[in-house]
PDB file of C-alpha atoms in Angstrom:
ATOM      1  CA  MET A   1      46.125  74.829  95.084  1.00  0.00           C
ATOM      2  CA  PHE A   2      45.710  73.207  91.650  1.00  0.00           C
ATOM      3  CA  ASP A   3      46.173  74.391  88.099  1.00  0.00           C
ATOM      4  CA  ARG A   4      42.693  75.314  86.890  1.00  0.00           C
ATOM      5  CA  LEU A   5      41.929  73.731  83.531  1.00  0.00           C
ATOM      6  CA  GLU A   6      39.855  75.340  80.819  1.00  0.00           C
ATOM      7  CA  PRO A   7      39.553  72.209  78.693  1.00  0.00           C
ATOM      8  CA  LEU A   8      37.455  71.490  75.638  1.00  0.00           C
ATOM      9  CA  VAL A   9      35.351  68.346  76.047  1.00  0.00           C
ATOM     10  CA  ILE A  10      33.811  66.978  72.847  1.00  0.00           C
ATOM     11  CA  GLY A  11      31.017  64.441  72.993  1.00  0.00           C
ATOM     12  CA  GLU A  12      27.460  63.465  73.613  1.00  0.00           C
ATOM     13  CA  CYS A  13      24.907  64.439  76.197  1.00  0.00           C
ATOM     14  CA  VAL A  14      22.333  61.791  77.038  1.00  0.00           C
ATOM     15  CA  ALA A  15      19.172  61.895  79.132  1.00  0.00           C
ATOM     16  CA  ASP A  16      19.516  58.783  81.324  1.00  0.00           C
ATOM     17  CA  ILE A  17      16.042  57.434  82.111  1.00  0.00           C
ATOM     18  CA  VAL A  18      16.837  55.311  85.146  1.00  0.00           C
ATOM     19  CA  ARG A  19      14.634  52.300  85.792  1.00  0.00           C
ATOM     20  CA  GLN A  20      14.885  50.315  88.980  1.00  0.00           C
ATOM     21  CA  PRO A  21      12.667  47.586  90.435  1.00  0.00           C
ATOM     22  CA  ASP A  22       9.723  48.949  92.462  1.00  0.00           C
ATOM     23  CA  ARG A  23      10.596  52.608  91.780  1.00  0.00           C
ATOM     24  CA  ALA A  24       9.297  55.292  89.431  1.00  0.00           C
ATOM     25  CA  ASP A  25      11.498  56.191  86.459  1.00  0.00           C
ATOM     26  CA  ARG A  26      13.976  58.997  87.119  1.00  0.00           C
ATOM     27  CA  VAL A  27      15.652  61.178  84.479  1.00  0.00           C
ATOM     28  CA  HIS A  28      19.296  62.115  85.075  1.00  0.00           C
ATOM     29  CA  PRO A  29      21.528  64.243  82.854  1.00  0.00           C
ATOM     30  CA  GLY A  30      24.180  61.942  81.427  1.00  0.00           C
ATOM     31  CA  GLY A  31      26.455  61.037  78.548  1.00  0.00           C
ATOM     32  CA  SER A  32      30.059  60.112  79.247  1.00  0.00           C
ATOM     33  CA  PRO A  33      31.800  63.250  77.904  1.00  0.00           C
ATOM     34  CA  ALA A  34      29.129  65.479  79.460  1.00  0.00           C
ATOM     35  CA  ASN A  35      29.657  63.727  82.795  1.00  0.00           C
ATOM     36  CA  VAL A  36      33.413  64.331  82.563  1.00  0.00           C
ATOM     37  CA  ALA A  37      32.840  68.029  81.844  1.00  0.00           C
ATOM     38  CA  TYR A  38      30.419  68.235  84.776  1.00  0.00           C
ATOM     39  CA  GLY A  39      32.864  66.432  87.077  1.00  0.00           C
ATOM     40  CA  LEU A  40      35.652  68.836  86.129  1.00  0.00           C
ATOM     41  CA  ALA A  41      33.412  71.840  86.782  1.00  0.00           C
ATOM     42  CA  ARG A  42      32.436  70.399  90.184  1.00  0.00           C
ATOM     43  CA  LEU A  43      36.145  70.225  91.009  1.00  0.00           C
ATOM     44  CA  GLY A  44      36.689  73.896  90.163  1.00  0.00           C
ATOM     45  CA  HIS A  45      37.734  73.781  86.513  1.00  0.00           C
ATOM     46  CA  ARG A  46      36.125  75.679  83.624  1.00  0.00           C
ATOM     47  CA  PRO A  47      35.351  73.222  80.840  1.00  0.00           C
ATOM     48  CA  THR A  48      33.581  73.925  77.585  1.00  0.00           C
ATOM     49  CA  LEU A  49      31.465  71.077  76.214  1.00  0.00           C
ATOM     50  CA  LEU A  50      31.011  70.847  72.451  1.00  0.00           C
ATOM     51  CA  THR A  51      27.908  68.691  72.014  1.00  0.00           C
ATOM     52  CA  GLN A  52      24.403  68.273  70.617  1.00  0.00           C
ATOM     53  CA  LEU A  53      21.281  69.185  72.577  1.00  0.00           C
ATOM     54  CA  GLY A  54      17.739  69.427  71.301  1.00  0.00           C
ATOM     55  CA  ALA A  55      15.307  72.236  72.066  1.00  0.00           C
ATOM     56  CA  ASP A  56      13.228  69.828  74.129  1.00  0.00           C
ATOM     57  CA  GLY A  57      12.602  69.087  77.776  1.00  0.00           C
ATOM     58  CA  HIS A  58      15.539  66.705  78.111  1.00  0.00           C
ATOM     59  CA  GLY A  59      17.802  69.205  76.371  1.00  0.00           C
ATOM     60  CA  ARG A  60      16.789  72.011  78.716  1.00  0.00           C
ATOM     61  CA  LEU A  61      17.273  69.750  81.733  1.00  0.00           C
ATOM     62  CA  ILE A  62      20.793  68.812  80.663  1.00  0.00           C
ATOM     63  CA  ARG A  63      21.824  72.338  79.659  1.00  0.00           C
ATOM     64  CA  ASP A  64      20.619  73.763  82.983  1.00  0.00           C
ATOM     65  CA  HIS A  65      22.429  70.992  84.865  1.00  0.00           C
ATOM     66  CA  LEU A  66      25.712  71.676  83.091  1.00  0.00           C
ATOM     67  CA  THR A  67      25.661  75.451  83.131  1.00  0.00           C
ATOM     68  CA  ALA A  68      24.682  75.557  86.811  1.00  0.00           C
ATOM     69  CA  ALA A  69      27.935  73.736  87.574  1.00  0.00           C
ATOM     70  CA  GLY A  70      29.990  76.092  85.407  1.00  0.00           C
ATOM     71  CA  VAL A  71      30.234  74.159  82.138  1.00  0.00           C
ATOM     72  CA  GLY A  72      30.153  76.264  78.989  1.00  0.00           C
ATOM     73  CA  VAL A  73      27.926  74.533  76.415  1.00  0.00           C
ATOM     74  CA  ARG A  74      28.465  74.866  72.653  1.00  0.00           C
ATOM     75  CA  THR A  75      26.077  73.156  70.224  1.00  0.00           C
ATOM     76  CA  ASP A  76      25.828  72.978  66.445  1.00  0.00           C
ATOM     77  CA  ASP A  77      22.169  72.112  65.760  1.00  0.00           C
ATOM     78  CA  ALA A  78      19.249  72.452  68.188  1.00  0.00           C
ATOM     79  CA  SER A  79      16.811  70.839  65.732  1.00  0.00           C
ATOM     80  CA  VAL A  80      17.972  67.301  66.536  1.00  0.00           C
ATOM     81  CA  PRO A  81      16.329  65.533  69.499  1.00  0.00           C
ATOM     82  CA  THR A  82      18.308  65.145  72.684  1.00  0.00           C
ATOM     83  CA  PRO A  83      19.758  61.616  72.865  1.00  0.00           C
ATOM     84  CA  SER A  84      18.364  59.349  75.563  1.00  0.00           C
ATOM     85  CA  ALA A  85      19.156  56.034  77.210  1.00  0.00           C
ATOM     86  CA  ALA A  86      17.018  53.730  79.298  1.00  0.00           C
ATOM     87  CA  VAL A  87      19.256  52.702  82.199  1.00  0.00           C
ATOM     88  CA  THR A  88      18.068  49.568  84.003  1.00  0.00           C
ATOM     89  CA  LEU A  89      19.596  48.887  87.411  1.00  0.00           C
ATOM     90  CA  ASP A  90      19.670  45.448  88.938  1.00  0.00           C
ATOM     91  CA  GLY A  91      19.436  44.695  92.652  1.00  0.00           C
ATOM     92  CA  GLN A  92      23.152  45.435  93.109  1.00  0.00           C
ATOM     93  CA  GLY A  93      22.986  48.800  91.307  1.00  0.00           C
ATOM     94  CA  HIS A  94      24.767  47.624  88.152  1.00  0.00           C
ATOM     95  CA  ALA A  95      23.550  49.358  85.010  1.00  0.00           C
ATOM     96  CA  THR A  96      22.547  48.109  81.558  1.00  0.00           C
ATOM     97  CA  TYR A  97      21.626  50.530  78.755  1.00  0.00           C
ATOM     98  CA  ALA A  98      19.202  50.751  75.837  1.00  0.00           C
ATOM     99  CA  PHE A  99      19.932  53.771  73.618  1.00  0.00           C
ATOM    100  CA  ASP A 100      18.019  56.180  71.375  1.00  0.00           C
ATOM    101  CA  ILE A 101      20.967  58.203  70.139  1.00  0.00           C
ATOM    102  CA  GLY A 102      22.060  59.960  66.973  1.00  0.00           C
ATOM    103  CA  TRP A 103      25.383  61.765  66.613  1.00  0.00           C
ATOM    104  CA  THR A 104      25.669  64.205  63.716  1.00  0.00           C
ATOM    105  CA  LEU A 105      27.976  66.865  65.180  1.00  0.00           C
ATOM    106  CA  GLY A 106      29.412  69.188  62.549  1.00  0.00           C
ATOM    107  CA  PRO A 107      32.355  71.585  62.788  1.00  0.00           C
ATOM    108  CA  VAL A 108      31.826  74.403  65.285  1.00  0.00           C
ATOM    109  CA  PRO A 109      34.198  77.419  65.298  1.00  0.00           C
ATOM    110  CA  LEU A 110      36.112  77.832  68.559  1.00  0.00           C
ATOM    111  CA  ASP A 111      36.781  81.216  70.136  1.00  0.00           C
ATOM    112  CA  ARG A 112      40.084  80.002  71.587  1.00  0.00           C
ATOM    113  CA  THR A 113      42.537  77.132  71.290  1.00  0.00           C
ATOM    114  CA  PRO A 114      42.228  74.911  74.374  1.00  0.00           C
ATOM    115  CA  GLY A 115      45.202  73.687  76.335  1.00  0.00           C
ATOM    116  CA  HIS A 116      43.581  70.281  76.872  1.00  0.00           C
ATOM    117  CA  VAL A 117      40.998  68.304  74.913  1.00  0.00           C
ATOM    118  CA  HIS A 118      38.988  65.324  76.146  1.00  0.00           C
ATOM    119  CA  THR A 119      36.708  63.059  74.155  1.00  0.00           C
ATOM    120  CA  GLY A 120      35.397  59.527  74.105  1.00  0.00           C
ATOM    121  CA  SER A 121      32.437  57.195  74.070  1.00  0.00           C
ATOM    122  CA  ILE A 122      30.135  57.064  71.060  1.00  0.00           C
ATOM    123  CA  ALA A 123      31.161  60.562  69.953  1.00  0.00           C
ATOM    124  CA  ALA A 124      34.455  59.153  68.675  1.00  0.00           C
ATOM    125  CA  VAL A 125      33.010  56.182  66.751  1.00  0.00           C
ATOM    126  CA  VAL A 126      29.434  56.922  65.595  1.00  0.00           C
ATOM    127  CA  GLU A 127      29.248  58.635  62.212  1.00  0.00           C
ATOM    128  CA  PRO A 128      28.828  61.210  60.873  1.00  0.00           C
ATOM    129  CA  GLY A 129      29.762  63.111  64.039  1.00  0.00           C
ATOM    130  CA  ALA A 130      32.805  60.952  64.758  1.00  0.00           C
ATOM    131  CA  ALA A 131      34.550  62.391  61.707  1.00  0.00           C
ATOM    132  CA  THR A 132      34.243  65.849  63.283  1.00  0.00           C
ATOM    133  CA  VAL A 133      35.709  64.584  66.539  1.00  0.00           C
ATOM    134  CA  LEU A 134      38.669  62.893  64.853  1.00  0.00           C
ATOM    135  CA  ALA A 135      39.408  65.992  62.772  1.00  0.00           C
ATOM    136  CA  ALA A 136      39.334  68.111  65.924  1.00  0.00           C
ATOM    137  CA  LEU A 137      41.815  65.839  67.704  1.00  0.00           C
ATOM    138  CA  GLU A 138      44.140  65.834  64.718  1.00  0.00           C
ATOM    139  CA  SER A 139      44.092  69.627  64.421  1.00  0.00           C
ATOM    140  CA  LEU A 140      44.222  70.518  68.129  1.00  0.00           C
ATOM    141  CA  ARG A 141      46.762  68.060  69.516  1.00  0.00           C
ATOM    142  CA  ALA A 142      49.741  70.125  68.314  1.00  0.00           C
ATOM    143  CA  ALA A 143      48.770  72.783  70.857  1.00  0.00           C
ATOM    144  CA  ALA A 144      46.904  70.707  73.464  1.00  0.00           C
ATOM    145  CA  THR A 145      47.272  67.578  75.516  1.00  0.00           C
ATOM    146  CA  VAL A 146      44.549  65.022  74.755  1.00  0.00           C
ATOM    147  CA  SER A 147      42.665  62.463  76.852  1.00  0.00           C
ATOM    148  CA  TYR A 148      40.375  59.713  75.624  1.00  0.00           C
ATOM    149  CA  ASP A 149      37.972  57.158  77.112  1.00  0.00           C
ATOM    150  CA  PRO A 150      36.480  54.644  74.641  1.00  0.00           C
ATOM    151  CA  ASN A 151      33.607  53.905  77.078  1.00  0.00           C
ATOM    152  CA  VAL A 152      32.415  51.091  74.847  1.00  0.00           C
ATOM    153  CA  ARG A 153      28.679  50.752  74.227  1.00  0.00           C
ATOM    154  CA  PRO A 154      28.408  47.575  72.115  1.00  0.00           C
ATOM    155  CA  ALA A 155      24.885  48.327  70.880  1.00  0.00           C
ATOM    156  CA  LEU A 156      26.104  51.580  69.313  1.00  0.00           C
ATOM    157  CA  MET A 157      29.599  50.739  68.136  1.00  0.00           C
ATOM    158  CA  GLY A 158      28.562  49.368  64.750  1.00  0.00           C
ATOM    159  CA  GLU A 159      30.789  46.906  62.903  1.00  0.00           C
ATOM    160  CA  ARG A 160      33.472  45.738  65.324  1.00  0.00           C
ATOM    161  CA  ALA A 161      36.534  45.985  63.075  1.00  0.00           C
ATOM    162  CA  ARG A 162      35.728  49.564  62.076  1.00  0.00           C
ATOM    163  CA  ALA A 163      35.016  50.554  65.675  1.00  0.00           C
ATOM    164  CA  VAL A 164      38.275  49.007  66.849  1.00  0.00           C
ATOM    165  CA  ASP A 165      40.197  50.869  64.134  1.00  0.00           C
ATOM    166  CA  ARG A 166      38.663  54.175  65.248  1.00  0.00           C
ATOM    167  CA  VAL A 167      39.414  53.490  68.918  1.00  0.00           C
ATOM    168  CA  GLU A 168      43.016  52.628  68.092  1.00  0.00           C
ATOM    169  CA  ARG A 169      43.383  55.845  66.077  1.00  0.00           C
ATOM    170  CA  CYS A 170      42.075  57.897  69.002  1.00  0.00           C
ATOM    171  CA  VAL A 171      44.542  56.128  71.300  1.00  0.00           C
ATOM    172  CA  GLU A 172      47.394  57.102  68.983  1.00  0.00           C
ATOM    173  CA  LEU A 173      46.338  60.766  69.137  1.00  0.00           C
ATOM    174  CA  SER A 174      46.037  60.816  72.940  1.00  0.00           C
ATOM    175  CA  ASP A 175      48.363  61.503  75.844  1.00  0.00           C
ATOM    176  CA  VAL A 176      46.095  59.953  78.501  1.00  0.00           C
ATOM    177  CA  VAL A 177      43.816  56.970  77.850  1.00  0.00           C
ATOM    178  CA  LYS A 178      41.396  55.437  80.318  1.00  0.00           C
ATOM    179  CA  ALA A 179      39.431  52.243  79.664  1.00  0.00           C
ATOM    180  CA  SER A 180      37.584  49.683  81.743  1.00  0.00           C
ATOM    181  CA  ASP A 181      38.420  45.997  81.702  1.00  0.00           C
ATOM    182  CA  GLU A 182      34.976  45.490  80.116  1.00  0.00           C
ATOM    183  CA  ASP A 183      35.875  47.932  77.326  1.00  0.00           C
ATOM    184  CA  LEU A 184      39.037  45.979  76.591  1.00  0.00           C
ATOM    185  CA  GLU A 185      37.199  42.663  76.658  1.00  0.00           C
ATOM    186  CA  TRP A 186      34.865  43.889  73.888  1.00  0.00           C
ATOM    187  CA  LEU A 187      37.575  45.567  71.834  1.00  0.00           C
ATOM    188  CA  HIS A 188      40.153  42.788  72.097  1.00  0.00           C
ATOM    189  CA  PRO A 189      38.476  39.633  73.478  1.00  0.00           C
ATOM    190  CA  ASP A 190      41.484  37.426  72.709  1.00  0.00           C
ATOM    191  CA  GLU A 191      44.085  39.710  74.273  1.00  0.00           C
ATOM    192  CA  ASP A 192      44.913  40.115  77.943  1.00  0.00           C
ATOM    193  CA  PRO A 193      44.063  43.614  79.265  1.00  0.00           C
ATOM    194  CA  GLU A 194      47.627  44.011  80.507  1.00  0.00           C
ATOM    195  CA  ARG A 195      48.908  43.368  77.012  1.00  0.00           C
ATOM    196  CA  VAL A 196      46.427  45.806  75.455  1.00  0.00           C
ATOM    197  CA  ALA A 197      47.491  48.526  77.889  1.00  0.00           C
ATOM    198  CA  GLU A 198      51.151  47.846  77.107  1.00  0.00           C
ATOM    199  CA  ARG A 199      50.499  48.007  73.362  1.00  0.00           C
ATOM    200  CA  TRP A 200      48.448  51.188  73.661  1.00  0.00           C
ATOM    201  CA  LEU A 201      51.223  52.840  75.665  1.00  0.00           C
ATOM    202  CA  ALA A 202      53.688  52.006  72.902  1.00  0.00           C
ATOM    203  CA  ALA A 203      51.338  53.641  70.357  1.00  0.00           C
ATOM    204  CA  GLY A 204      51.867  57.109  71.805  1.00  0.00           C
ATOM    205  CA  PRO A 205      50.131  57.926  75.133  1.00  0.00           C
ATOM    206  CA  ALA A 206      52.058  58.832  78.259  1.00  0.00           C
ATOM    207  CA  LEU A 207      49.566  57.123  80.545  1.00  0.00           C
ATOM    208  CA  VAL A 208      47.108  54.249  80.078  1.00  0.00           C
ATOM    209  CA  LEU A 209      44.694  53.604  82.940  1.00  0.00           C
ATOM    210  CA  VAL A 210      42.531  50.493  83.214  1.00  0.00           C
ATOM    211  CA  THR A 211      39.678  50.366  85.722  1.00  0.00           C
ATOM    212  CA  ARG A 212      38.542  47.083  87.280  1.00  0.00           C
ATOM    213  CA  GLY A 213      35.426  48.016  89.223  1.00  0.00           C
ATOM    214  CA  GLY A 214      35.673  47.123  92.878  1.00  0.00           C
ATOM    215  CA  ALA A 215      39.194  45.784  92.344  1.00  0.00           C
ATOM    216  CA  GLY A 216      40.577  49.258  91.702  1.00  0.00           C
ATOM    217  CA  ALA A 217      42.694  50.189  88.697  1.00  0.00           C
ATOM    218  CA  PHE A 218      46.134  49.835  87.204  1.00  0.00           C
ATOM    219  CA  ALA A 219      48.256  52.180  85.130  1.00  0.00           C
ATOM    220  CA  ARG A 220      50.914  51.665  82.496  1.00  0.00           C
ATOM    221  CA  PHE A 221      53.357  54.509  81.951  1.00  0.00           C
ATOM    222  CA  PRO A 222      56.897  54.787  80.546  1.00  0.00           C
ATOM    223  CA  GLY A 223      58.355  54.023  83.978  1.00  0.00           C
ATOM    224  CA  GLY A 224      56.414  50.791  84.458  1.00  0.00           C
ATOM    225  CA  ARG A 225      53.159  49.649  86.007  1.00  0.00           C
ATOM    226  CA  ILE A 226      51.285  50.398  89.226  1.00  0.00           C
ATOM    227  CA  THR A 227      48.057  49.144  90.814  1.00  0.00           C
ATOM    228  CA  VAL A 228      45.866  50.932  93.362  1.00  0.00           C
ATOM    229  CA  GLU A 229      43.019  49.133  95.128  1.00  0.00           C
ATOM    230  CA  ALA A 230      39.532  50.574  95.524  1.00  0.00           C
ATOM    231  CA  PRO A 231      38.125  51.306  98.986  1.00  0.00           C
ATOM    232  CA  ALA A 232      35.175  49.332 100.287  1.00  0.00           C
ATOM    233  CA  VAL A 233      32.004  51.325  99.633  1.00  0.00           C
ATOM    234  CA  ALA A 234      28.262  50.690  99.751  1.00  0.00           C
ATOM    235  CA  VAL A 235      27.218  50.964  96.098  1.00  0.00           C
ATOM    236  CA  ALA A 236      24.029  52.864  95.280  1.00  0.00           C
ATOM    237  CA  ASP A 237      24.613  52.430  91.536  1.00  0.00           C
ATOM    238  CA  THR A 238      27.503  52.485  89.077  1.00  0.00           C
ATOM    239  CA  VAL A 239      26.123  55.190  86.748  1.00  0.00           C
ATOM    240  CA  GLY A 240      28.894  57.668  85.907  1.00  0.00           C
ATOM    241  CA  ALA A 241      31.601  55.885  87.882  1.00  0.00           C
ATOM    242  CA  GLY A 242      34.047  55.698  84.990  1.00  0.00           C
ATOM    243  CA  ASP A 243      33.402  59.324  84.090  1.00  0.00           C
ATOM    244  CA  ALA A 244      34.111  60.418  87.667  1.00  0.00           C
ATOM    245  CA  PHE A 245      37.309  58.383  87.500  1.00  0.00           C
ATOM    246  CA  MET A 246      38.239  60.327  84.353  1.00  0.00           C
ATOM    247  CA  SER A 247      37.481  63.758  85.790  1.00  0.00           C
ATOM    248  CA  GLY A 248      39.399  62.821  88.945  1.00  0.00           C
ATOM    249  CA  THR A 249      42.334  61.758  86.779  1.00  0.00           C
ATOM    250  CA  LEU A 250      42.406  65.051  84.888  1.00  0.00           C
ATOM    251  CA  HIS A 251      42.009  67.045  88.102  1.00  0.00           C
ATOM    252  CA  ALA A 252      45.013  65.300  89.654  1.00  0.00           C
ATOM    253  CA  LEU A 253      47.137  65.617  86.514  1.00  0.00           C
ATOM    254  CA  ALA A 254      46.350  69.338  86.426  1.00  0.00           C
ATOM    255  CA  ALA A 255      47.390  69.639  90.079  1.00  0.00           C
ATOM    256  CA  HIS A 256      50.757  68.193  89.119  1.00  0.00           C
ATOM    257  CA  GLY A 257      51.088  70.617  86.189  1.00  0.00           C
ATOM    258  CA  LEU A 258      50.955  67.792  83.646  1.00  0.00           C
ATOM    259  CA  LEU A 259      48.203  68.998  81.327  1.00  0.00           C
ATOM    260  CA  GLY A 260      48.183  71.856  78.871  1.00  0.00           C
ATOM    261  CA  THR A 261      50.041  73.371  75.968  1.00  0.00           C
ATOM    262  CA  ASP A 262      53.531  73.202  77.461  1.00  0.00           C
ATOM    263  CA  ALA A 263      53.114  70.084  79.617  1.00  0.00           C
ATOM    264  CA  ARG A 264      53.410  67.186  77.155  1.00  0.00           C
ATOM    265  CA  ASP A 265      57.099  66.500  77.736  1.00  0.00           C
ATOM    266  CA  ARG A 266      56.613  66.514  81.518  1.00  0.00           C
ATOM    267  CA  LEU A 267      53.593  64.236  81.203  1.00  0.00           C
ATOM    268  CA  HIS A 268      55.548  61.727  79.136  1.00  0.00           C
ATOM    269  CA  ALA A 269      58.255  61.714  81.828  1.00  0.00           C
ATOM    270  CA  VAL A 270      55.782  61.179  84.686  1.00  0.00           C
ATOM    271  CA  ASP A 271      57.176  59.328  87.701  1.00  0.00           C
ATOM    272  CA  ARG A 272      55.752  56.446  89.714  1.00  0.00           C
ATOM    273  CA  ASP A 273      54.729  58.441  92.788  1.00  0.00           C
ATOM    274  CA  THR A 274      52.801  60.911  90.659  1.00  0.00           C
ATOM    275  CA  VAL A 275      50.971  58.138  88.804  1.00  0.00           C
ATOM    276  CA  ALA A 276      50.044  56.547  92.140  1.00  0.00           C
ATOM    277  CA  ASP A 277      48.669  59.876  93.358  1.00  0.00           C
ATOM    278  CA  VAL A 278      46.645  60.319  90.157  1.00  0.00           C
ATOM    279  CA  LEU A 279      45.166  56.829  90.541  1.00  0.00           C
ATOM    280  CA  ARG A 280      44.235  57.496  94.166  1.00  0.00           C
ATOM    281  CA  HIS A 281      42.397  60.674  93.178  1.00  0.00           C
ATOM    282  CA  ALA A 282      40.625  58.942  90.304  1.00  0.00           C
ATOM    283  CA  ILE A 283      39.513  55.963  92.410  1.00  0.00           C
ATOM    284  CA  ALA A 284      38.354  58.206  95.257  1.00  0.00           C
ATOM    285  CA  SER A 285      36.300  60.280  92.805  1.00  0.00           C
ATOM    286  CA  ALA A 286      34.643  57.133  91.431  1.00  0.00           C
ATOM    287  CA  ALA A 287      34.025  55.780  94.943  1.00  0.00           C
ATOM    288  CA  VAL A 288      32.103  58.901  95.956  1.00  0.00           C
ATOM    289  CA  THR A 289      30.022  58.663  92.791  1.00  0.00           C
ATOM    290  CA  VAL A 290      28.986  55.031  93.224  1.00  0.00           C
ATOM    291  CA  SER A 291      27.952  55.729  96.816  1.00  0.00           C
ATOM    292  CA  ARG A 292      24.972  57.797  95.605  1.00  0.00           C
ATOM    293  CA  ALA A 293      22.421  57.661  92.813  1.00  0.00           C
ATOM    294  CA  GLY A 294      23.175  58.827  89.308  1.00  0.00           C
ATOM    295  CA  ALA A 295      26.236  60.473  87.768  1.00  0.00           C
ATOM    296  CA  ASN A 296      26.902  62.684  90.784  1.00  0.00           C
ATOM    297  CA  PRO A 297      30.668  63.247  91.095  1.00  0.00           C
ATOM    298  CA  PRO A 298      32.351  64.879  94.069  1.00  0.00           C
ATOM    299  CA  GLY A 299      33.200  68.484  94.720  1.00  0.00           C
ATOM    300  CA  PRO A 300      36.693  69.334  96.003  1.00  0.00           C
ATOM    301  CA  ASP A 301      35.829  69.025  99.702  1.00  0.00           C
ATOM    302  CA  GLU A 302      34.187  65.640  99.152  1.00  0.00           C
ATOM    303  CA  LEU A 303      37.178  64.433  97.172  1.00  0.00           C
ATOM    304  CA  ARG A 304      39.597  65.524  99.892  1.00  0.00           C
ATOM    305  CA  GLU A 305      37.448  63.770 102.492  1.00  0.00           C
ATOM    306  CA  ALA A 306      37.424  60.570 100.416  1.00  0.00           C
ATOM    307  CA  LEU A 307      41.211  60.773 100.195  1.00  0.00           C
ATOM    308  CA  GLY A 308      41.500  61.326 103.936  1.00  0.00           C
ATOM    309  CA  VAL A 309      43.045  64.773 103.408  1.00  0.00           C
ATOM    310  CA  ASN A 310      42.176  67.581 105.824  1.00  0.00           C
TER     311      ASN A 310
END
């Protein structure tokens, strides 16, 4: 049995228009924070997503997708169009993106104070909505643990120095940070990823996770460093893999009682075996997702099967 989270996820929804050689275009609900909320709901949690969705076909598609899984959706302005991204897949299933996205999220009253808050991607750097996200983190972190995934999209990050400053501020406000090696290469091209993770850990988080695609992932935590390899898997595409890794991370941390209002001290004292278990869950979640098309994370039975647990 796991501790069921009722987290607040803040960030964008995106209609992913997937283009692949010799196939018709397909539209998948996407957006990194939305994918994390969906992944958590698939694993039995009850997330609320604070986002923007238009009153258009893509918006209805995404809202129906999220609510069917059990995600509560809160929006501030239905007059804006639903963001979209053209996702082009190469012959190996690797994705490149071209975006049509605006992010103007304003303050939205909450009916409760969440025990955990997650955010990331363009929602934390693209103005004017990013100011709302940062203010929310600053006001909520006294009562909630916080997770963050920069999920860098270079075409949308704006001026590099300003984007880096915003990412670093979000890291400082977070307890759990996940980034890919590609994220770190864009943010700090002259700094080794190991060094960035070490520096980020010193800035305040309890746990910094760095994904490396098929090579697995490593974690830095107060007790040291650990690496877990990824299993061999036939890749359909990589859409949503990092988001599934994030939802798997939060699911495992919740199972260990390390997220929520009263869990911060325990999280910052996390031990090596627990971190290894969290990484195994996160990598297994991502492995299931890349084995099939689109951002399609596992349910609990699929995750247990991927972990080899009866």
